[in-house]
Amino acid sequence: MRADNRPADALRQVRLTRNYTKHAEGSVLVEFGDTKVICTASVEESVPPFLKGKGQGWVTAEYGMLPRSTGSRMRREAASGKQSGRTQEIQRLIGRSLRAVIDLEKLGERQIQIDCDVIQADGGTRTASITGAYVALADAIDKLLAAGKLAANPLRDQVAAVSVGIVDGVPLLDLDYVEDSGCETDMNVVMTGVGHFVEVQGTAEGVAFSRAEMNQLLDLAEKGIAELQQLQRAARDN
Amino acid sequence: MRADNRPADALRQVRLTRNYTKHAEGSVLVEFGDTKVICTASVEESVPPFLKGKGQGWVTAEYGMLPRSTGSRMRREAASGKQSGRTQEIQRLIGRSLRAVIDLEKLGERQIQIDCDVIQADGGTRTASITGAYVALADAIDKLLAAGKLAANPLRDQVAAVSVGIVDGVPLLDLDYVEDSGCETDMNVVMTGVGHFVEVQGTAEGVAFSRAEMNQLLDLAEKGIAELQQLQRAARDN
Amino acid sequence: MRADNRPADALRQVRLTRNYTKHAEGSVLVEFGDTKVICTASVEESVPPFLKGKGQGWVTAEYGMLPRSTGSRMRREAASGKQSGRTQEIQRLIGRSLRAVIDLEKLGERQIQIDCDVIQADGGTRTASITGAYVALADAIDKLLAAGKLAANPLRDQVAAVSVGIVDGVPLLDLDYVEDSGCETDMNVVMTGVGHFVEVQGTAEGVAFSRAEMNQLLDLAEKGIAELQQLQRAARDN
Amino acid sequence: MRADNRPADALRQVRLTRNYTKHAEGSVLVEFGDTKVICTASVEESVPPFLKGKGQGWVTAEYGMLPRSTGSRMRREAASGKQSGRTQEIQRLIGRSLRAVIDLEKLGERQIQIDCDVIQADGGTRTASITGAYVALADAIDKLLAAGKLAANPLRDQVAAVSVGIVDGVPLLDLDYVEDSGCETDMNVVMTGVGHFVEVQGTAEGVAFSRAEMNQLLDLAEKGIAELQQLQRAARDN
Amino acid sequence: MRADNRPADALRQVRLTRNYTKHAEGSVLVEFGDTKVICTASVEESVPPFLKGKGQGWVTAEYGMLPRSTGSRMRREAASGKQSGRTQEIQRLIGRSLRAVIDLEKLGERQIQIDCDVIQADGGTRTASITGAYVALADAIDKLLAAGKLAANPLRDQVAAVSVGIVDGVPLLDLDYVEDSGCETDMNVVMTGVGHFVEVQGTAEGVAFSRAEMNQLLDLAEKGIAELQQLQRAARDN
Amino acid sequence: MRADNRPADALRQVRLTRNYTKHAEGSVLVEFGDTKVICTASVEESVPPFLKGKGQGWVTAEYGMLPRSTGSRMRREAASGKQSGRTQEIQRLIGRSLRAVIDLEKLGERQIQIDCDVIQADGGTRTASITGAYVALADAIDKLLAAGKLAANPLRDQVAAVSVGIVDGVPLLDLDYVEDSGCETDMNVVMTGVGHFVEVQGTAEGVAFSRAEMNQLLDLAEKGIAELQQLQRAARDN
């Protein structure tokens, strides 16, 4: 049995709290069960050097974990002087996922910087981050539209993400930390509102997985992401 | 007038929320008005190399700010590869302040690592951090006592901190960001429960200050810290 | 048309040259067309600290590119003082892929360090690296077996990798640099000898991709990897 | 008894040797007893980026210790790759102290860079640094005035610093290393020529200190700083 | 006896393979026996900041070793985050040696970046690097001449380098790794085509060496370098 | 004419001041004209990891320049976070030079750490450093002998160093900064008391130099070093 008698194809309780902190143009606390991430979107009226004068904007992301967001304390990356490979992998994934649904030319020569900071971790921090960051990004863009800085909405679609995996032979949706630690296969899936894939990252932790298992996992992910996108729309409508 | 018609000698609204996150032995969200800091205390059953075999423990602290905890986004210290001088100064201050009220021999050969992470900044983040960290530390020690790992409570006293300053010639208690940016003199004061000083750090931002002004500021700090310590005790009694 | 009139489902010319350098226990030059990578396997009779005394070994990988392996010179990572996020992502992928086919307990308390250094790049450096590194790893293990240091072969299966992608709407196998730069979807697939997946990493560079497109890409990858594994066996039999 | 039968309220022998090295616009060897610091002031005809075009100048400071300036050798910060928190704290203090007595607009768009390098340490290196750096700064400004580069002297006042502390219950002026290591309370005080405070940094090393003790320490500091400023004037008059 | 019955005054087998990789303007694999180094020359149409607007070009070099180019694996410099002192010493030597034979004004405001990467090491990597880099540099300059970007050839002379040393009292030319490890004196000599010295770096590893021994070593070096320059000319004539 | 009418084959005024600072086991201020370097020797009763248990000691050196030891201020290496290639090259040279005259087995399992810090630079800082460091090293060894920690003196010989160069076609001994900046060839020579070479490092700054010129420079160096060693002996006899 999963914690709280959760069915294999059910998400944990998901909450999206907008305007969670006051300074950022978009600020969302996203909770996937006990996983809690603060996602902010900061608008900067300039672009990185490689885009200067190209008539387009940029969206990028950084990710971090508070040292004691985890069961045993991790070393603070600012103190150790560098970001781990895992951190860089995750923040690159978040950035790519958001750029997949935004028209960078319509954004104009400005950058939206996403920050996802995990304050409590219980599995799925990267998928929660993408799901929350989309809402923060959309809120920041609304502010730009309201201020007349954008002629048209550069967002082309929604984006959300979920993890799926096989634990003791059973395909499960939205793994918590215990499930994630024990799973044979772990897959993170990012999808748009029309149901297409932005990213699929499947990893065999122990035994390699078959094509049939992969299909089961993708089915679960499609179901979960459709629900997450419904929750994103509901949060944005409040 | 101060924001919210606050009198010159009044604290902002202060809240101490215990057990804010689930993993740490002590976890407190401290709010001084719009300044919000997550303070965690993590117990580690080992000491740093310089204390190995000396029969005593250690308390140390790290401090960080989420990149968009501030009005304009700051660069993430983990990405820039080092902690700023300001960060190091603050975390050294927090560590010294807590060590001033704990008997390190009674703590035994273990370390308590404090993390203070600012999720929203509006002035006074270092004094809020010290005030919240004390409560997290006390909670972590309670867990050690309850588990029978400590024979006696190593805490000798309470500790709390507040900022005071002179703005437009008027001494003020507990400066918010706008007041802090405009003040002539800024002083951070850390005091124990019996009303003695652990740290006094006064800085003339513009004009140097007189001995008389210093005395006015210390009077204000004594009043404010007494109130903060009352709030710490109330939070701990819940 | 693809370069050299290559059909959509064909690999580039693949060469695996064993014993390419003289010091390493395994040393392979792998070529996927104009992509050339030196893969070495170095045996070390110790394990990283986190595995001390656990009765198992470890396989890990590092990846690098010579500064002018690419069309325009890249900055040398040793000179800039850190490995890029892309480099870390790739070397983590190589390590996971190889660990998926080795029994770490049978390997005993020793580490095999894989180094993949790109001397000429033309797309697919990470998949060439995995394919070549497997042969270097197997050669190094043969030396351990021949020296009587291993009682049984810890390798459980073969592993190889290939990239697939959609370019101008057409699914293609084994993308070269020009194809990779222009593709809408890029997928790296790592599979074992029995045809199961170790890693699937699909990324929409521009437009998100459908489930049907994903299936086409996986079909191509299965075909290409079967051929690569045939080439690995042939190289090992020489 | 203090070393050399020094009374509790006496400074150590203080020497200020101007033009100590030949390249810098201001160069002073300051000695507080056995503590010896080379202070140089270097004029640069540009300002840091954050001040470009603002019509004002800047004064900043760096601090270092030769590895064997101390009783046992310290690691060289250039070799370990970063400045310690203590170093950064001290150099920030020196910079603030000097900026407190200079009119940055009158200085014009140029920077004066102060370097304080300890060649022999025996307590009080930061207060000796401030006291010597003021003389180096004043000498550099004299050169700018003599060269007609400044219309008016931007220095508004003198500045000097001293440490005070409580050792075995007795308040002492200008602690040497042995006293500093054994003191209960340590306070560094920076004052202007008119007797106002620029910085007060009091720290309880062991037991917290009372308001009455603080007042005794400030009395001692006022006396000592007045004597140091007399010595600065005498040195500058030679 | 030396390996392969090599006489004391003989070079190892030397090979210079031009156009070894396809992207660089000059690309040479140089082999001194089992020492193999890839040397590339990359043309960049800009100069470093310190030369902006001075009407001259620049030639600089970087050096690296693949981790398992050596008998036991070395740590990857990109992973450890810095280049060793030895690496920096060698790359500075390569750069100075090449700049000694080029007219930087005739090169115009462009930079040629040399990269020397050792893929297999058996002694003499720095002298092989200089010898191979000269050919890569000359090839890159030929491309600039052919493209009409240079009015005249900026190369004034050839340059090549060899190591000499005293092993068991016997002066030897072109030391391999075993000889280099056991030698009493080690000297690296860089000379131009007219037989003048660009660099002489002699080091007593054990016992200091006499003026007579130095002269014997220089005689050997002159002989070896004349042969290397003949090989450079032959390679360039192909 | 040279500054102060110095003949071509004359040293600048050389001073060796022993016991310059009080903490180090050996501490020497060495002056070659206006070049001034503090050389300290620190005894540590342990050896670096690579020598643990090998029954021998070690001598190593670090080198630094105060930021304003030079005509225009250099960036502080501790602030920029790394030592330059030049710094590393020099400190490696100093270490090798001293190790050439000491019997590391007789030194026992301890390390002597040399620090050479330039407080004023006017050319020849590395040769002054070696010359002064030898005296500091000998003084530190005397302390070990006096304390009965060494049975026999591990020093086998003296060592000193000087620069020579060709300026406007004239070979000169002991170049000052102006001469060094304008010279065609620059050579640093390190010799033992019996007149053998420890290091010869000749570099053509502009035009390559002939064998005849090299011999002239070595003649000058032999003369200068003999004089320096006489001064070392005189200083040690005081």
CSV table of N, CA, C and O in Angstrom, one decimal, chain A residues 83-147:
chain,number,residue,atom,x,y,z
A,83,GLN,N,27.5,24.3,-7.6
A,83,GLN,CA,26.3,23.6,-7.8
A,83,GLN,C,26.6,22.2,-8.2
A,83,GLN,O,27.5,22.0,-9.1
A,84,SER,N,25.9,21.2,-7.6
A,84,SER,CA,26.2,19.8,-8.0
A,84,SER,C,25.7,19.5,-9.4
A,84,SER,O,24.9,20.3,-10.0
A,85,GLY,N,26.1,18.4,-10.0
A,85,GLY,CA,25.7,18.0,-11.3
A,85,GLY,C,24.1,17.8,-11.3
A,85,GLY,O,23.5,18.2,-12.2
A,86,ARG,N,23.6,17.3,-10.2
A,86,ARG,CA,22.2,17.1,-10.1
A,86,ARG,C,21.4,18.4,-10.2
A,86,ARG,O,20.4,18.6,-10.9
A,87,THR,N,21.9,19.4,-9.4
A,87,THR,CA,21.3,20.7,-9.5
A,87,THR,C,21.3,21.3,-10.9
A,87,THR,O,20.3,21.8,-11.3
A,88,GLN,N,22.4,21.2,-11.5
A,88,GLN,CA,22.5,21.8,-12.9
A,88,GLN,C,21.6,21.1,-13.8
A,88,GLN,O,21.0,21.7,-14.7
A,89,GLU,N,21.5,19.8,-13.7
A,89,GLU,CA,20.7,19.0,-14.6
A,89,GLU,C,19.2,19.4,-14.4
A,89,GLU,O,18.5,19.6,-15.4
A,90,ILE,N,18.8,19.6,-13.1
A,90,ILE,CA,17.4,20.0,-12.9
A,90,ILE,C,17.1,21.4,-13.4
A,90,ILE,O,16.1,21.6,-14.0
A,91,GLN,N,18.0,22.3,-13.1
A,91,GLN,CA,17.6,23.7,-13.5
A,91,GLN,C,17.7,23.8,-15.0
A,91,GLN,O,16.9,24.6,-15.6
A,92,ARG,N,18.5,23.0,-15.7
A,92,ARG,CA,18.4,23.1,-17.2
A,92,ARG,C,17.1,22.5,-17.7
A,92,ARG,O,16.5,23.0,-18.7
A,93,LEU,N,16.7,21.4,-17.0
A,93,LEU,CA,15.4,20.8,-17.4
A,93,LEU,C,14.2,21.8,-17.2
A,93,LEU,O,13.3,21.9,-18.1
A,94,ILE,N,14.2,22.5,-16.1
A,94,ILE,CA,13.1,23.5,-15.8
A,94,ILE,C,13.1,24.5,-16.9
A,94,ILE,O,12.1,24.9,-17.5
A,95,GLY,N,14.3,25.1,-17.2
A,95,GLY,CA,14.4,26.1,-18.2
A,95,GLY,C,13.9,25.7,-19.6
A,95,GLY,O,13.1,26.3,-20.2
A,96,ARG,N,14.4,24.5,-20.0
A,96,ARG,CA,13.9,24.0,-21.3
A,96,ARG,C,12.4,23.8,-21.4
A,96,ARG,O,11.8,24.1,-22.4
A,97,SER,N,11.9,23.3,-20.3
A,97,SER,CA,10.4,23.0,-20.2
A,97,SER,C,9.6,24.2,-20.4
A,97,SER,O,8.6,24.2,-21.1
A,98,LEU,N,10.0,25.3,-19.8
A,98,LEU,CA,9.2,26.6,-19.9
A,98,LEU,C,9.5,27.2,-21.2
A,98,LEU,O,8.5,27.8,-21.8
A,99,ARG,N,10.7,27.1,-21.7
A,99,ARG,CA,10.9,27.8,-23.1
A,99,ARG,C,10.1,27.1,-24.2
A,99,ARG,O,9.8,27.7,-25.2
A,100,ALA,N,9.7,25.8,-23.9
A,100,ALA,CA,9.0,25.0,-24.9
A,100,ALA,C,7.6,25.6,-25.1
A,100,ALA,O,6.9,25.3,-26.2
A,101,VAL,N,7.1,26.4,-24.2
A,101,VAL,CA,5.7,26.9,-24.4
A,101,VAL,C,5.6,28.4,-24.5
A,101,VAL,O,4.6,29.0,-24.3
A,102,ILE,N,6.8,29.1,-24.7
A,102,ILE,CA,6.7,30.5,-24.8
A,102,ILE,C,7.4,30.9,-26.1
A,102,ILE,O,8.3,30.4,-26.6
A,103,ASP,N,6.7,32.0,-26.7
A,103,ASP,CA,7.3,32.5,-28.0
A,103,ASP,C,8.3,33.6,-27.6
A,103,ASP,O,7.9,34.7,-27.1
A,104,LEU,N,9.5,33.3,-27.7
A,104,LEU,CA,10.6,34.2,-27.2
A,104,LEU,C,10.6,35.5,-28.0
A,104,LEU,O,11.0,36.5,-27.4
A,105,GLU,N,10.2,35.5,-29.2
A,105,GLU,CA,10.2,36.8,-30.0
A,105,GLU,C,9.1,37.7,-29.4
A,105,GLU,O,9.3,38.9,-29.3
A,106,LYS,N,7.9,37.1,-29.2
A,106,LYS,CA,6.9,37.9,-28.6
A,106,LYS,C,7.2,38.5,-27.2
A,106,LYS,O,6.7,39.5,-26.8
A,107,LEU,N,8.1,37.8,-26.5
A,107,LEU,CA,8.5,38.3,-25.2
A,107,LEU,C,9.3,39.5,-25.3
A,107,LEU,O,9.3,40.3,-24.3
A,108,GLY,N,9.9,39.8,-26.4
A,108,GLY,CA,10.7,41.0,-26.6
A,108,GLY,C,12.1,40.8,-25.9
A,108,GLY,O,12.4,39.8,-25.2
A,109,GLU,N,12.9,41.9,-25.9
A,109,GLU,CA,14.3,41.7,-25.4
A,109,GLU,C,14.2,41.9,-23.8
A,109,GLU,O,14.7,42.9,-23.3
A,110,ARG,N,13.7,40.9,-23.2
A,110,ARG,CA,13.7,40.9,-21.7
A,110,ARG,C,13.9,39.4,-21.3
A,110,ARG,O,13.6,38.5,-22.1
A,111,GLN,N,14.3,39.2,-20.1
A,111,GLN,CA,14.5,37.9,-19.6
A,111,GLN,C,13.6,37.7,-18.4
A,111,GLN,O,13.4,38.5,-17.5
A,112,ILE,N,13.0,36.5,-18.3
A,112,ILE,CA,12.3,36.1,-17.1
A,112,ILE,C,13.1,35.0,-16.4
A,112,ILE,O,13.4,33.9,-17.0
A,113,GLN,N,13.6,35.3,-15.2
A,113,GLN,CA,14.4,34.4,-14.5
A,113,GLN,C,13.5,33.6,-13.5
A,113,GLN,O,12.9,34.2,-12.6
A,114,ILE,N,13.5,32.3,-13.6
A,114,ILE,CA,12.8,31.5,-12.7
A,114,ILE,C,13.7,31.0,-11.5
A,114,ILE,O,14.8,30.5,-11.8
A,115,ASP,N,13.2,31.0,-10.3
A,115,ASP,CA,14.0,30.4,-9.2
A,115,ASP,C,13.0,29.4,-8.5
A,115,ASP,O,11.9,29.8,-8.1
A,116,CYS,N,13.5,28.2,-8.4
A,116,CYS,CA,12.8,27.1,-7.7
A,116,CYS,C,13.6,26.7,-6.5
A,116,CYS,O,14.7,26.1,-6.6
A,117,ASP,N,13.1,27.0,-5.3
A,117,ASP,CA,13.8,26.7,-4.1
A,117,ASP,C,13.0,25.7,-3.2
A,117,ASP,O,11.9,26.1,-2.8
A,118,VAL,N,13.5,24.6,-3.0
A,118,VAL,CA,12.8,23.5,-2.3
A,118,VAL,C,13.0,23.8,-0.8
A,118,VAL,O,14.1,23.9,-0.3
A,119,ILE,N,11.8,24.0,-0.1
A,119,ILE,CA,11.9,24.2,1.4
A,119,ILE,C,11.6,22.9,2.1
A,119,ILE,O,12.1,22.8,3.2
A,120,GLN,N,11.0,22.0,1.5
A,120,GLN,CA,10.8,20.6,2.1
A,120,GLN,C,10.7,19.6,0.9
A,120,GLN,O,10.0,19.8,0.0
A,121,ALA,N,11.5,18.5,1.1
A,121,ALA,CA,11.6,17.6,0.0
A,121,ALA,C,11.0,16.2,0.4
A,121,ALA,O,11.3,15.7,1.5
A,122,ASP,N,10.2,15.7,-0.5
A,122,ASP,CA,9.6,14.3,-0.3
A,122,ASP,C,9.4,13.7,-1.7
A,122,ASP,O,8.4,13.1,-1.9
A,123,GLY,N,10.4,13.8,-2.6
A,123,GLY,CA,10.3,13.2,-3.9
A,123,GLY,C,9.6,14.1,-4.9
A,123,GLY,O,8.7,14.9,-4.5
A,124,GLY,N,10.0,14.1,-6.1
A,124,GLY,CA,9.3,14.8,-7.2
A,124,GLY,C,9.6,16.3,-7.1
A,124,GLY,O,8.8,17.1,-7.6
A,125,THR,N,10.7,16.8,-6.6
A,125,THR,CA,11.0,18.2,-6.5
A,125,THR,C,11.1,18.8,-7.9
A,125,THR,O,10.7,20.0,-8.1
A,126,ARG,N,11.6,18.1,-8.9
A,126,ARG,CA,11.8,18.7,-10.2
A,126,ARG,C,10.5,18.9,-10.9
A,126,ARG,O,10.2,19.9,-11.6
A,127,THR,N,9.6,17.9,-10.8
A,127,THR,CA,8.3,18.0,-11.5
A,127,THR,C,7.4,19.0,-10.8
A,127,THR,O,6.7,19.7,-11.4
A,128,ALA,N,7.4,19.0,-9.4
A,128,ALA,CA,6.7,20.1,-8.7
A,128,ALA,C,7.2,21.5,-9.2
A,128,ALA,O,6.4,22.4,-9.4
A,129,SER,N,8.5,21.6,-9.3
A,129,SER,CA,9.1,22.9,-9.7
A,129,SER,C,8.6,23.3,-11.0
A,129,SER,O,8.2,24.5,-11.2
A,130,ILE,N,8.6,22.4,-12.0
A,130,ILE,CA,8.1,22.8,-13.4
A,130,ILE,C,6.6,23.2,-13.3
A,130,ILE,O,6.2,24.2,-13.9
A,131,THR,N,5.8,22.4,-12.6
A,131,THR,CA,4.4,22.7,-12.5
A,131,THR,C,4.1,24.0,-11.8
A,131,THR,O,3.3,24.8,-12.2
A,132,GLY,N,4.9,24.3,-10.7
A,132,GLY,CA,4.7,25.6,-10.0
A,132,GLY,C,5.3,26.8,-10.8
A,132,GLY,O,4.7,27.9,-10.9
A,133,ALA,N,6.4,26.5,-11.5
A,133,ALA,CA,7.1,27.6,-12.2
A,133,ALA,C,6.2,28.1,-13.4
A,133,ALA,O,6.2,29.3,-13.7
A,134,TYR,N,5.5,27.2,-14.0
A,134,TYR,CA,4.6,27.6,-15.1
A,134,TYR,C,3.6,28.7,-14.6
A,134,TYR,O,3.4,29.7,-15.2
A,135,VAL,N,3.0,28.4,-13.4
A,135,VAL,CA,2.1,29.4,-12.9
A,135,VAL,C,2.7,30.7,-12.5
A,135,VAL,O,2.2,31.8,-12.8
A,136,ALA,N,3.9,30.7,-11.9
A,136,ALA,CA,4.7,31.9,-11.6
A,136,ALA,C,5.0,32.7,-12.9
A,136,ALA,O,4.9,33.9,-13.0
A,137,LEU,N,5.4,31.9,-13.9
A,137,LEU,CA,5.7,32.6,-15.2
A,137,LEU,C,4.5,33.2,-15.8
A,137,LEU,O,4.5,34.4,-16.3
A,138,ALA,N,3.4,32.5,-15.8
A,138,ALA,CA,2.1,33.1,-16.4
A,138,ALA,C,1.7,34.3,-15.6
A,138,ALA,O,1.3,35.3,-16.2
A,139,ASP,N,1.9,34.3,-14.3
A,139,ASP,CA,1.5,35.5,-13.5
A,139,ASP,C,2.4,36.7,-13.8
A,139,ASP,O,2.0,37.8,-13.9
A,140,ALA,N,3.7,36.4,-14.0
A,140,ALA,CA,4.6,37.5,-14.3
A,140,ALA,C,4.3,38.1,-15.7
A,140,ALA,O,4.3,39.3,-15.9
A,141,ILE,N,3.9,37.2,-16.6
A,141,ILE,CA,3.5,37.7,-18.0
A,141,ILE,C,2.2,38.5,-17.9
A,141,ILE,O,2.1,39.6,-18.6
A,142,ASP,N,1.3,38.1,-17.0
A,142,ASP,CA,0.1,38.9,-16.9
A,142,ASP,C,0.4,40.3,-16.4
A,142,ASP,O,-0.2,41.3,-16.9
A,143,LYS,N,1.4,40.5,-15.5
A,143,LYS,CA,1.8,41.8,-15.1
A,143,LYS,C,2.4,42.6,-16.2
A,143,LYS,O,2.1,43.8,-16.3
A,144,LEU,N,3.2,42.0,-17.1
A,144,LEU,CA,3.7,42.7,-18.2
A,144,LEU,C,2.6,43.1,-19.2
A,144,LEU,O,2.7,44.2,-19.7
A,145,LEU,N,1.6,42.2,-19.4
A,145,LEU,CA,0.5,42.6,-20.2
A,145,LEU,C,-0.3,43.7,-19.7
A,145,LEU,O,-0.6,44.7,-20.4
A,146,ALA,N,-0.6,43.6,-18.4
A,146,ALA,CA,-1.4,44.7,-17.7
A,146,ALA,C,-0.6,46.0,-17.8
A,146,ALA,O,-1.3,47.1,-17.9
A,147,ALA,N,0.7,46.0,-17.7
A,147,ALA,CA,1.5,47.2,-17.7
A,147,ALA,C,1.7,47.7,-19.2
A,147,ALA,O,2.3,48.7,-19.4
